[in-house]
mmCIF file of C-alpha atoms in Angstrom:
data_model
loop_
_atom_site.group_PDB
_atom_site.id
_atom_site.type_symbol
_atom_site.label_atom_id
_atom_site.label_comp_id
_atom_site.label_asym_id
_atom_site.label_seq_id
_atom_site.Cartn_x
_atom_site.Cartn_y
_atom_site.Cartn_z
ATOM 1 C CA UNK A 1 33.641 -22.804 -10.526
ATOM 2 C CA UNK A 2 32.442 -19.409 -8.727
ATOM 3 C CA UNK A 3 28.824 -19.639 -7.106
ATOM 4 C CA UNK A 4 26.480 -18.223 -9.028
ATOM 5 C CA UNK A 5 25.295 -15.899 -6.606
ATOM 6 C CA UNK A 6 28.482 -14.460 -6.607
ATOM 7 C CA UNK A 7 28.927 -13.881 -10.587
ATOM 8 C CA UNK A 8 25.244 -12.278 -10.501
ATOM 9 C CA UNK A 9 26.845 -9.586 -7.495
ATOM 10 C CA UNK A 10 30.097 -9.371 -10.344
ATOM 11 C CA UNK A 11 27.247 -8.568 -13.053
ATOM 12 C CA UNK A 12 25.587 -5.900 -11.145
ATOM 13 C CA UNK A 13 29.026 -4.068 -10.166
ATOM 14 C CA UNK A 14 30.409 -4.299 -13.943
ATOM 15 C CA UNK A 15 26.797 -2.965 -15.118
ATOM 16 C CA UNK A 16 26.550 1.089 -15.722
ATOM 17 C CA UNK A 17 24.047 2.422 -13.738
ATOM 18 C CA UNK A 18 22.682 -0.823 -11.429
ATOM 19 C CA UNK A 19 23.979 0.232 -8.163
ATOM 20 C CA UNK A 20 24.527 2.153 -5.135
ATOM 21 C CA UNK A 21 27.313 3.733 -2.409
ATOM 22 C CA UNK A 22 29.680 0.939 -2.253
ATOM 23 C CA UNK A 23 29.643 -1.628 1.256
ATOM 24 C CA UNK A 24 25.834 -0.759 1.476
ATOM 25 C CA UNK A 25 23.543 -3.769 0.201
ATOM 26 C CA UNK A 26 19.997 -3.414 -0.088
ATOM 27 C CA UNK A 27 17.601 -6.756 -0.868
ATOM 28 C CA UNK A 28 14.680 -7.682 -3.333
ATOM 29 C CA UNK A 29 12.615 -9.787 -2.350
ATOM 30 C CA UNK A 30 10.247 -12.130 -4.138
ATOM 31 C CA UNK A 31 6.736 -12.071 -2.503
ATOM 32 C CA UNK A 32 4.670 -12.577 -5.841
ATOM 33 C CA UNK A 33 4.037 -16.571 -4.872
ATOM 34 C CA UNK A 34 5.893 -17.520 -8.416
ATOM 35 C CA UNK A 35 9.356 -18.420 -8.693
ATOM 36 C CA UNK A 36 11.049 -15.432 -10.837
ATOM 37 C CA UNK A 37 13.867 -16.252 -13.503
ATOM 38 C CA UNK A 38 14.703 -12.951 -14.005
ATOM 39 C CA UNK A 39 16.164 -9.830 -12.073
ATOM 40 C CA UNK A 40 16.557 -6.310 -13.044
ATOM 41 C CA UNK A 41 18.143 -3.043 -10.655
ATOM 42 C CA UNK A 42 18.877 -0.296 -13.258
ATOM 43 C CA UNK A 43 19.296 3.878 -12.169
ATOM 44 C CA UNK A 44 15.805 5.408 -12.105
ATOM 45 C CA UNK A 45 14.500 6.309 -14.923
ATOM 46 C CA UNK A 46 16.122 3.284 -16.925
ATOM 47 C CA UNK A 47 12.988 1.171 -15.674
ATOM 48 C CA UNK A 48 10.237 3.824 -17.207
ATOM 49 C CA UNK A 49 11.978 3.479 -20.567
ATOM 50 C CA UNK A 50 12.116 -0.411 -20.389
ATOM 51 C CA UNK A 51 15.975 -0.256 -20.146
ATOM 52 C CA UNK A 52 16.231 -2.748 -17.832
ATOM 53 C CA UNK A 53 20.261 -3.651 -18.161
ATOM 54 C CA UNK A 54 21.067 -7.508 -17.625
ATOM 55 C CA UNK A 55 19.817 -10.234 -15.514
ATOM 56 C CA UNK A 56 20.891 -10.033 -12.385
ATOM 57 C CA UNK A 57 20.020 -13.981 -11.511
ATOM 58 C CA UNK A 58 21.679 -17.384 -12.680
ATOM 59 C CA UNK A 59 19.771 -18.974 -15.484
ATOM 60 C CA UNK A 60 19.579 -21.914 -13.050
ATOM 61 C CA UNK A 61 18.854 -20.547 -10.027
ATOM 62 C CA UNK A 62 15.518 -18.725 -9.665
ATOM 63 C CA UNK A 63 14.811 -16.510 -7.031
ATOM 64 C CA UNK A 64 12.162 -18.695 -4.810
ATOM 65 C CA UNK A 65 8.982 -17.532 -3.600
ATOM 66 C CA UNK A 66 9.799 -15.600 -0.293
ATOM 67 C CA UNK A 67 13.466 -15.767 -0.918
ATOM 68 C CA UNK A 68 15.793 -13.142 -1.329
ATOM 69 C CA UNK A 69 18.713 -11.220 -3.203
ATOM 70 C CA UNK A 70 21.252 -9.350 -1.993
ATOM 71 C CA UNK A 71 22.924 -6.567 -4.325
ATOM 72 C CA UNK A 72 25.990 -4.852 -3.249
ATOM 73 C CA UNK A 73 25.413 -1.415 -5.765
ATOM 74 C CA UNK A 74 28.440 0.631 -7.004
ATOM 75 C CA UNK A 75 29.487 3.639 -5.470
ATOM 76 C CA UNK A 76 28.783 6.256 -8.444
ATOM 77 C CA UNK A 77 24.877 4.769 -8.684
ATOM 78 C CA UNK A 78 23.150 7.080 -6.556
ATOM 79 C CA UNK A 79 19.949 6.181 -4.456
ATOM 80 C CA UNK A 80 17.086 6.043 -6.759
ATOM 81 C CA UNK A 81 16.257 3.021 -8.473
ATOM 82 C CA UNK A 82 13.416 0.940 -10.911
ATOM 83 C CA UNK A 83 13.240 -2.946 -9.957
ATOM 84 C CA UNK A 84 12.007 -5.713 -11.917
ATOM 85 C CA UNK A 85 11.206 -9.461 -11.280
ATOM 86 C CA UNK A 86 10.548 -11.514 -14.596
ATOM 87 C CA UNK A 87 8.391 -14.720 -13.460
ATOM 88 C CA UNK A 88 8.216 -17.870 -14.603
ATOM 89 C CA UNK A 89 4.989 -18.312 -16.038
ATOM 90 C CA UNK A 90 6.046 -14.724 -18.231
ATOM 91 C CA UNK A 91 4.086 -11.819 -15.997
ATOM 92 C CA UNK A 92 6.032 -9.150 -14.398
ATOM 93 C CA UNK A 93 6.536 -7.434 -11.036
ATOM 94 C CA UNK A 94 7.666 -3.676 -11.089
ATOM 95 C CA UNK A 95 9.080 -1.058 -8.461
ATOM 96 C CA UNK A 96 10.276 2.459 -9.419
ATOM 97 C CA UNK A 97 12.276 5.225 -8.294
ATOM 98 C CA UNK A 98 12.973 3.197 -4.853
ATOM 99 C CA UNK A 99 15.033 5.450 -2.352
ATOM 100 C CA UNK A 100 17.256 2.245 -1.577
ATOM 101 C CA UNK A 101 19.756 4.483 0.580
ATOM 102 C CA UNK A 102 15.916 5.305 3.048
ATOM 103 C CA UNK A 103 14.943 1.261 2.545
ATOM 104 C CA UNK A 104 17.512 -1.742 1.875
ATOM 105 C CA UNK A 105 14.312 -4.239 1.643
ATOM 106 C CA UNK A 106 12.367 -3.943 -1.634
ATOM 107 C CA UNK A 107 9.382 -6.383 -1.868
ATOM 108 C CA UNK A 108 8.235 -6.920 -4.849
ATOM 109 C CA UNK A 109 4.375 -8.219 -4.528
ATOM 110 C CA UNK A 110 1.605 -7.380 -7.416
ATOM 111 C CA UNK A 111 2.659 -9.118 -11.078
ATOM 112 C CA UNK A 112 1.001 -8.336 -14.099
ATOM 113 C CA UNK A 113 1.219 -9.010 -18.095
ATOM 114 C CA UNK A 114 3.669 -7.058 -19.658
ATOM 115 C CA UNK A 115 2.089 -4.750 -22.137
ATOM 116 C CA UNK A 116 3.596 -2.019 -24.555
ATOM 117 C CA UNK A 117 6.037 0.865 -23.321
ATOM 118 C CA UNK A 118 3.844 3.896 -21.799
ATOM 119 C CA UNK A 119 1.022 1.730 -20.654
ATOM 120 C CA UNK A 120 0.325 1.124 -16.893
ATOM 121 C CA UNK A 121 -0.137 -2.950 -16.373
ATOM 122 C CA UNK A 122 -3.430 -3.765 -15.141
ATOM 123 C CA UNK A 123 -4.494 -4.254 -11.624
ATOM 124 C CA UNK A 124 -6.216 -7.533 -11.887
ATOM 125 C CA UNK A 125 -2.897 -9.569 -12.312
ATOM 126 C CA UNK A 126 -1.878 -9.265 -8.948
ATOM 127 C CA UNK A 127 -0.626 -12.446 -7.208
ATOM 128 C CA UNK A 128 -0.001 -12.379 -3.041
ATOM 129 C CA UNK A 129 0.706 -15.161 -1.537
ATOM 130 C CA UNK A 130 -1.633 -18.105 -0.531
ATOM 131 C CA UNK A 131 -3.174 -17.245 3.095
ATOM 132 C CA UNK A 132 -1.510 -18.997 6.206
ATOM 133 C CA UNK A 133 -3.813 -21.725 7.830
ATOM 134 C CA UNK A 134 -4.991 -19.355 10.663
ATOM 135 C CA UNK A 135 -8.472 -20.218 11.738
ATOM 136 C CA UNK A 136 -11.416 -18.294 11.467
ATOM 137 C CA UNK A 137 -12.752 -15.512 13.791
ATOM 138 C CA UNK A 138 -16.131 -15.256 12.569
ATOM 139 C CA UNK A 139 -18.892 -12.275 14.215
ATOM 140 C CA UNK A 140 -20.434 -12.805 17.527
ATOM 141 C CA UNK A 141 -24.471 -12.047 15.907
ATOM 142 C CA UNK A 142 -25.143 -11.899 20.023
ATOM 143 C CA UNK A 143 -22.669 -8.700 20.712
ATOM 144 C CA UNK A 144 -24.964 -6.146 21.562
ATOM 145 C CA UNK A 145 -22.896 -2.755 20.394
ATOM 146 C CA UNK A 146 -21.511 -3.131 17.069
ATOM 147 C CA UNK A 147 -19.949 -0.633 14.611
ATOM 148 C CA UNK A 148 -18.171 -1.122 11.160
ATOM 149 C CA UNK A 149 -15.295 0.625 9.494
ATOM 150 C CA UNK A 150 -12.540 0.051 6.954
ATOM 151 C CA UNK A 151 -9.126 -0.721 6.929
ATOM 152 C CA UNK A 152 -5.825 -1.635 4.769
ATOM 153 C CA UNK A 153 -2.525 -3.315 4.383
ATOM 154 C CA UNK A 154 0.074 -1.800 4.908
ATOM 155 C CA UNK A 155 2.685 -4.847 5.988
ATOM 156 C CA UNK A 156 2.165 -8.595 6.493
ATOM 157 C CA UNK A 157 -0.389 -8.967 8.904
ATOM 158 C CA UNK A 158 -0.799 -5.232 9.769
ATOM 159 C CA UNK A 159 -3.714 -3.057 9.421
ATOM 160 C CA UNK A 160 -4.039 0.829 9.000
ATOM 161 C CA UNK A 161 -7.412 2.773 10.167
ATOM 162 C CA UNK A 162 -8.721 5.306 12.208
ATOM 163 C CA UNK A 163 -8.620 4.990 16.131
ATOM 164 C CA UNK A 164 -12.312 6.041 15.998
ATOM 165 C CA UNK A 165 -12.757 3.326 14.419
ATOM 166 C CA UNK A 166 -11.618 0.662 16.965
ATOM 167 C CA UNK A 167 -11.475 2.179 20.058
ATOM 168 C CA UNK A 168 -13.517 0.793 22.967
ATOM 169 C CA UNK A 169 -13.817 -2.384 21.267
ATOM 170 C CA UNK A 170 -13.693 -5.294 22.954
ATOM 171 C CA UNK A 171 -13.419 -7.079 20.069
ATOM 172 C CA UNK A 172 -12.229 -6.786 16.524
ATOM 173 C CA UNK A 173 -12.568 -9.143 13.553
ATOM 174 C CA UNK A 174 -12.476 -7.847 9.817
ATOM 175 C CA UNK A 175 -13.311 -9.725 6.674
ATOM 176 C CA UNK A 176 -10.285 -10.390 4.396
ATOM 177 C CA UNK A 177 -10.427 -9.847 0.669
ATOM 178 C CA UNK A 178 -10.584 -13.268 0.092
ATOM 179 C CA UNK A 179 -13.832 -13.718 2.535
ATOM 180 C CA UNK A 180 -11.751 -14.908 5.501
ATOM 181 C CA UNK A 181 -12.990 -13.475 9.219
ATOM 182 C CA UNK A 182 -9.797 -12.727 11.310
ATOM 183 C CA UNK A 183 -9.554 -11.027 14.645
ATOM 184 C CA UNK A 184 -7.086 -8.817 15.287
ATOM 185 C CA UNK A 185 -5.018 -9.231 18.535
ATOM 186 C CA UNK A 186 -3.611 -6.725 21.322
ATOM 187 C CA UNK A 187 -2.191 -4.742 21.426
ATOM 188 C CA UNK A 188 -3.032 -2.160 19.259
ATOM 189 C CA UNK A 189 -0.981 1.131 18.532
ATOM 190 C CA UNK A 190 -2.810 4.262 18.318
ATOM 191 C CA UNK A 191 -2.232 8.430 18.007
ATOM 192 C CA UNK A 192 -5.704 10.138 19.003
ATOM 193 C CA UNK A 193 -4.362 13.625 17.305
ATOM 194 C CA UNK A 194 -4.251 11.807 13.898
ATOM 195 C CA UNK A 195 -6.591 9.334 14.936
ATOM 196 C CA UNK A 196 -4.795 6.547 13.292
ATOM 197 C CA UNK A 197 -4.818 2.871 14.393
ATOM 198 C CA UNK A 198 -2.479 -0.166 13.154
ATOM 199 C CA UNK A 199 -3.812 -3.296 14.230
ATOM 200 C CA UNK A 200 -2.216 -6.676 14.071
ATOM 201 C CA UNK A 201 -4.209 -9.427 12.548
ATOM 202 C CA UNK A 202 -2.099 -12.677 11.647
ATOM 203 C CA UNK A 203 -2.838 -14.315 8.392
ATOM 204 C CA UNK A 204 -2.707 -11.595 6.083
ATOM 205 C CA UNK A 205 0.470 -12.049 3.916
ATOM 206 C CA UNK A 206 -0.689 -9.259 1.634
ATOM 207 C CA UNK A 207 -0.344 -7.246 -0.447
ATOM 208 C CA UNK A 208 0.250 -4.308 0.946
ATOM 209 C CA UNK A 209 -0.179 -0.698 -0.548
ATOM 210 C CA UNK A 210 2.365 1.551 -1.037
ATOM 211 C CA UNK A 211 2.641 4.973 -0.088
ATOM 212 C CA UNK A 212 3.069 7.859 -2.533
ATOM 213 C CA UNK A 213 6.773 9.046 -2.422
ATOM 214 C CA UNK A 214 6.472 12.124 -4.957
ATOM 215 C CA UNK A 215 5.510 14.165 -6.773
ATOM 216 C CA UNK A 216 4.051 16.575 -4.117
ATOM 217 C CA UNK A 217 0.336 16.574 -3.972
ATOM 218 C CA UNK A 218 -1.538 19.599 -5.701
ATOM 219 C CA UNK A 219 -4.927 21.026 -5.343
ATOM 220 C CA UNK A 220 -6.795 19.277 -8.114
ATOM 221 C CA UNK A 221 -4.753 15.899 -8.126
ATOM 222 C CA UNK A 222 -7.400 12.971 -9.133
ATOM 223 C CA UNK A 223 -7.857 10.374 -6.111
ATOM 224 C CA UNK A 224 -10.620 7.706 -5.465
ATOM 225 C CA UNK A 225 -11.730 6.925 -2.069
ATOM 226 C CA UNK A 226 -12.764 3.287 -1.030
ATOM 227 C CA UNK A 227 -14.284 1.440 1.919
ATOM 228 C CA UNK A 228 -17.424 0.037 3.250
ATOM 229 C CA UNK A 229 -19.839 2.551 3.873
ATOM 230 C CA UNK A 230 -23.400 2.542 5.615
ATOM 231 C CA UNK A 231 -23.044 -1.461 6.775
ATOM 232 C CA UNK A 232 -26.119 -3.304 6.788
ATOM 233 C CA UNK A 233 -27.949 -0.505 4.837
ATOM 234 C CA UNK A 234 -26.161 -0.755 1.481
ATOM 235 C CA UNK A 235 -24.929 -3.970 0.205
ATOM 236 C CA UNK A 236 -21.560 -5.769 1.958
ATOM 237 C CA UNK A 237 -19.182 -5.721 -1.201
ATOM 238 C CA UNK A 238 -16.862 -2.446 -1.287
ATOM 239 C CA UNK A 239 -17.613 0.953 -2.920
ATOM 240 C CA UNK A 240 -15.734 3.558 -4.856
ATOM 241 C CA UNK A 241 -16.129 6.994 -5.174
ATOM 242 C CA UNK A 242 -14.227 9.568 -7.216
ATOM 243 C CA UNK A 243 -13.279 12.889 -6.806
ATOM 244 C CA UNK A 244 -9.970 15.428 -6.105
ATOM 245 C CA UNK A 245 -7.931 17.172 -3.454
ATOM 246 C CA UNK A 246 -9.812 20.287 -2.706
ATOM 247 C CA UNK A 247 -7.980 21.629 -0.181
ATOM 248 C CA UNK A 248 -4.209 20.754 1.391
ATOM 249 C CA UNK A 249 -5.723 21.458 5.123
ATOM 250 C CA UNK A 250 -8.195 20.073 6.867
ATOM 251 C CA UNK A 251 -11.094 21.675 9.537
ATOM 252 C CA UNK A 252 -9.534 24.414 11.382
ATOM 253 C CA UNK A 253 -6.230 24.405 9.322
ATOM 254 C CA UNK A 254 -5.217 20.998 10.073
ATOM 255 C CA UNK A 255 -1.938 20.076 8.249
ATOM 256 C CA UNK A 256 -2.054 16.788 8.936
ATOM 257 C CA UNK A 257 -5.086 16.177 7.068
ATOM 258 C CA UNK A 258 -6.477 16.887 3.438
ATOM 259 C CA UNK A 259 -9.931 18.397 2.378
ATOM 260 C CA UNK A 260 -11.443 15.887 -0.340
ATOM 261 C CA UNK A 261 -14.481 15.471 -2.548
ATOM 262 C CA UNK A 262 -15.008 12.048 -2.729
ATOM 263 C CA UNK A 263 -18.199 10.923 -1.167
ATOM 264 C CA UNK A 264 -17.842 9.687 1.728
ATOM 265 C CA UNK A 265 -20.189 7.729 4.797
ATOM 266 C CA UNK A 266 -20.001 5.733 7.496
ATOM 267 C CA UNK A 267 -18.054 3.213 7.387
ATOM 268 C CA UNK A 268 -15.842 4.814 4.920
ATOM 269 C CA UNK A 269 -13.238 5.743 7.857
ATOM 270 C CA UNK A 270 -10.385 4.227 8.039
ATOM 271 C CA UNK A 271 -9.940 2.622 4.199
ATOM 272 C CA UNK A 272 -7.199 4.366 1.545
ATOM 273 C CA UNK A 273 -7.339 7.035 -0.263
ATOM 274 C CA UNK A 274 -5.598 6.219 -3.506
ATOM 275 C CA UNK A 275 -3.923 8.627 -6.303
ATOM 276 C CA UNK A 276 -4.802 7.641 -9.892
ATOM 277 C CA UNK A 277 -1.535 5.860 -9.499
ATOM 278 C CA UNK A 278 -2.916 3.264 -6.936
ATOM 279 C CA UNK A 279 -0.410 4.775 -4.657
ATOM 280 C CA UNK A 280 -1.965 5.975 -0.937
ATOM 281 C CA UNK A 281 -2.324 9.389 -0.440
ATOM 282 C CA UNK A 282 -4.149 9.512 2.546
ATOM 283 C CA UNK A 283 -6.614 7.690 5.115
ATOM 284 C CA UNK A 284 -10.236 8.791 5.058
ATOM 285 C CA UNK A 285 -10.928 9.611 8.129
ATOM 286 C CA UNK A 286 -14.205 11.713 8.328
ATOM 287 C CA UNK A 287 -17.004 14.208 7.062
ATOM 288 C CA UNK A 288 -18.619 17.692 7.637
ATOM 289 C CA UNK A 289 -21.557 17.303 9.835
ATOM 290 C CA UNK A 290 -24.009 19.197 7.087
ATOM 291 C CA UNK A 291 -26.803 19.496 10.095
ATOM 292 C CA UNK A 292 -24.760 21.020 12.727
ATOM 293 C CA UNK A 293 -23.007 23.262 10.495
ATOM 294 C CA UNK A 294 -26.793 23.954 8.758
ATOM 295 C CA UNK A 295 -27.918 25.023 12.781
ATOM 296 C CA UNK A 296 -25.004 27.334 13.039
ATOM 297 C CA UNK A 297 -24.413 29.557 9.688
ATOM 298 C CA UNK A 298 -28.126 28.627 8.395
ATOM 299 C CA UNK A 299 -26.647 26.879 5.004
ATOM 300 C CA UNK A 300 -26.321 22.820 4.174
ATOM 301 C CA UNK A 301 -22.524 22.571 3.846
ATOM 302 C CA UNK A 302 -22.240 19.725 0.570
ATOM 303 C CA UNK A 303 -19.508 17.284 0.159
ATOM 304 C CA UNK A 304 -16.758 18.218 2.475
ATOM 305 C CA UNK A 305 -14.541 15.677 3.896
ATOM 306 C CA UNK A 306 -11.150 14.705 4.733
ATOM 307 C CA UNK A 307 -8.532 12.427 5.428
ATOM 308 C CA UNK A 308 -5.186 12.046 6.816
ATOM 309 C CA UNK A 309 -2.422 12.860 5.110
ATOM 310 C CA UNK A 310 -0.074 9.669 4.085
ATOM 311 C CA UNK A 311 3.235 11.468 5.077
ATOM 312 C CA UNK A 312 1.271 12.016 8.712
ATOM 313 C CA UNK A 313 0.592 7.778 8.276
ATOM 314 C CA UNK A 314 3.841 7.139 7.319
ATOM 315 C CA UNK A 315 5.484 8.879 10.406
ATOM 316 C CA UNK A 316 2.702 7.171 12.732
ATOM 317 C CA UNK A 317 3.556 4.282 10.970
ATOM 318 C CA UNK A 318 7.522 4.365 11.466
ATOM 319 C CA UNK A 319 7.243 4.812 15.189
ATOM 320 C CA UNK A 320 4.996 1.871 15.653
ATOM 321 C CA UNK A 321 8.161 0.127 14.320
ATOM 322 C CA UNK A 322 7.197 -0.446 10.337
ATOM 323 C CA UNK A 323 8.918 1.253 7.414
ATOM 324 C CA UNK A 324 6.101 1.483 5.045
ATOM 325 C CA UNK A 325 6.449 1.103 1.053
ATOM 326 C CA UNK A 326 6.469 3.533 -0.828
ATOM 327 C CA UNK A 327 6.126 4.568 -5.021
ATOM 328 C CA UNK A 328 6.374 7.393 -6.820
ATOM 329 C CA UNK A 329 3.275 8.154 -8.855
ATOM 330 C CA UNK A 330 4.728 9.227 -12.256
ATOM 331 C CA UNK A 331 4.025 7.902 -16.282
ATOM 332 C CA UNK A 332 0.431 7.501 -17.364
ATOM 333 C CA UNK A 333 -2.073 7.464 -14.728
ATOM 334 C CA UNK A 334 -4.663 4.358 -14.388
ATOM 335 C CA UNK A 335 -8.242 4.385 -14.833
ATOM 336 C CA UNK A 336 -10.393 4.676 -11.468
ATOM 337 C CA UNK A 337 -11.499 0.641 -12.086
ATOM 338 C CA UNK A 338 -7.685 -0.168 -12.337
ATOM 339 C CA UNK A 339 -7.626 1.808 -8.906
ATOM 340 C CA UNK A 340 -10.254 0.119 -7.444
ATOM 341 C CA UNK A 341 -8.907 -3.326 -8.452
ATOM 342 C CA UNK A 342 -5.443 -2.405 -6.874
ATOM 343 C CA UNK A 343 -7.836 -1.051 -3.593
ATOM 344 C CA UNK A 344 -9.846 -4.123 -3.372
ATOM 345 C CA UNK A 345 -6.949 -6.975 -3.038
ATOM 346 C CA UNK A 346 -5.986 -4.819 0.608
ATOM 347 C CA UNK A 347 -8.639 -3.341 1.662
ATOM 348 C CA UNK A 348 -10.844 -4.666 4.747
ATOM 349 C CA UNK A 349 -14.184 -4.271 6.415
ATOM 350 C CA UNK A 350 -14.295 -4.071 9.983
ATOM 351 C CA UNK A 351 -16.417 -4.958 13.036
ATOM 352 C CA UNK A 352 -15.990 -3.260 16.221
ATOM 353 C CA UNK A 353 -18.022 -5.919 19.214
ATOM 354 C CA UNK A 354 -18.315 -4.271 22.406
#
């Protein structure tokens, strides 16, 4: 009797429309924590229109938390394609328009409830995978210099911020979305132009956020920013603040940063900026100084900040030696709570001892 495996890989190559240049495989893998019964790889933009084809798995052989599935595409399928993991306990895990030729490993992570064609699942479904038993690296209340900043996921047990941030420290712990205190451990790499930072901090499985593939980003476009601002002044959960892409520059013409007009403080540097997607569009990474630029033209500059471009992160990110994820932001945009929700389950505050 042929292996299963191999009759779902016979499937996908007799399916219209489920695959890619022959003799190049990519992989799905199942990082929700549920076993998934179900596997979908159709041509983007089958997904959007909930064709999702056949499934691509043995009715008795789930796809395992962690585990993975190797599809060996057709050669007339092209590069772009929607992904779909049906778990067992009925939610849903969802990638779209995936440049498989650019990455042959597609994690699927957040699962949701699947509701009516049209309408963006919501962010509070999400399921990562229980935390590894790493022990605690609680604050030292005796270090003398401390500073706080934010930071996200943007692999297993990586975390994206700005260098300002964590630079001179000579030690770093965060706090975890689920409460934990870990320390991040040397070393660290760093670009002072972009002032970026990814810092490695074991027991984080995830998730991590994706980066916005396309459309290209307009003057206008929606985005909310989110972090920890003013630590130890306001209170210790996270904050969200709303606003748009004001400028596609930053302070003295800076490509490699955008204006915004979110609020931003303190504290603030380092976390995502999100699209109305929940897709990352950019790090925050600072504000106007309204004094000194009040002492120089003799007017209170208001709400001008920026942040670092995610194509800027992405290449930062790729030499350190990660291939970030990435998602196109298209169909119905999400609320700014929905944002928030899909913000809060990566997002961390961090302590700079020195």
């Amino acid at each position: 009797m042929p292996h299963p495996f191999r009759l779902a890989l016979l499937f996908l190559l007799l399916l219209p429309g489920t695959a890619l240049a022959q003799g190049q495989p990519f992989h799905v893998m199942n990082r929700t924590g549920v076993p998934a019964k179900e596997l979908n790889a159709v041509r983007t933009p089958r997904g959007a229109a909930s064709d999702w084809g056949r499934n691509l798995l043995s009715p008795d052989r789930p796809l395992a938390p962690g585990g993975g599935f190797r599809v060996n595409p057709a050669e007339s399928a092209g590069c772009r394609f929607d992904l779909r993991l049906v778990l067992e306990d009925g939610r849903e895990a969802m990638l779209q328009n995936q440049d498989i030729c650019a990455n042959r490993e597609l994690a699927l992570e957040a699962a949701s409830r699947p509701l009516p064609s049209g309408k963006p699942a919501p962010a509070t479904a999400a399921v990562v995978p229980p935390p590894p038993n790493v022990p605690q690296q609680r604050p030292n209340p005796n270090a003398r210099n401390v500073s706080t900043g934010s930071g996200f996921l943007v692999a297993a047990d990586r975390v994206l911020t700005n260098h300002h941030v964590v630079n001179g420290c000579d030690r770093i712990v965060m706090r975890a979305p689920d409460g934990r205190w870990l320390a991040a451990v040397p070393p660290a790499r760093v670009d002072n132009d972009l002032d970026l930072a990814l810092l490695a901090v074991p027991g984080l499985p995830g998730p991590a956020l994706p980066f916005r593939s396309g459309p290209a980003v307009r003057r206008g476009d929606g985005i909310v920013a989110y972090g920890f601002p003013l630590a130890g002044l306001l209170s210790s959960d996270a904050k969200l603040t709303r606003g748009e892409v004001n400028g596609l520059a930053g302070l003295a013409d800076n490509r490699n940063q955008y204006q915004i007009s979110a609020e931003v403080q303190p504290g603030n540097s380092g976390g995502p900026l999100l699209d109305m997607h929940g897709n990352i569009l950019g790090v925050v990474v600072s504000k106007l100084n309204a004094q000194r630029i009040a002492r120089v033209t003799g007017d209170i500059a208001q709400n001008i900040n920026f942040a670092v471009k995610g194509e800027a992160a992405q290449v930062f990110l790729r030499r350190a030696g990660l291939n970030p994820q990435l998602a196109e932001s298209s169909g119905p945009e999400r609320g700014a709570a929905d944002v928030g929700e899909i913000a809060n389950r990566s997002t961390l505050f961090i302590r700079c001892e020195k």
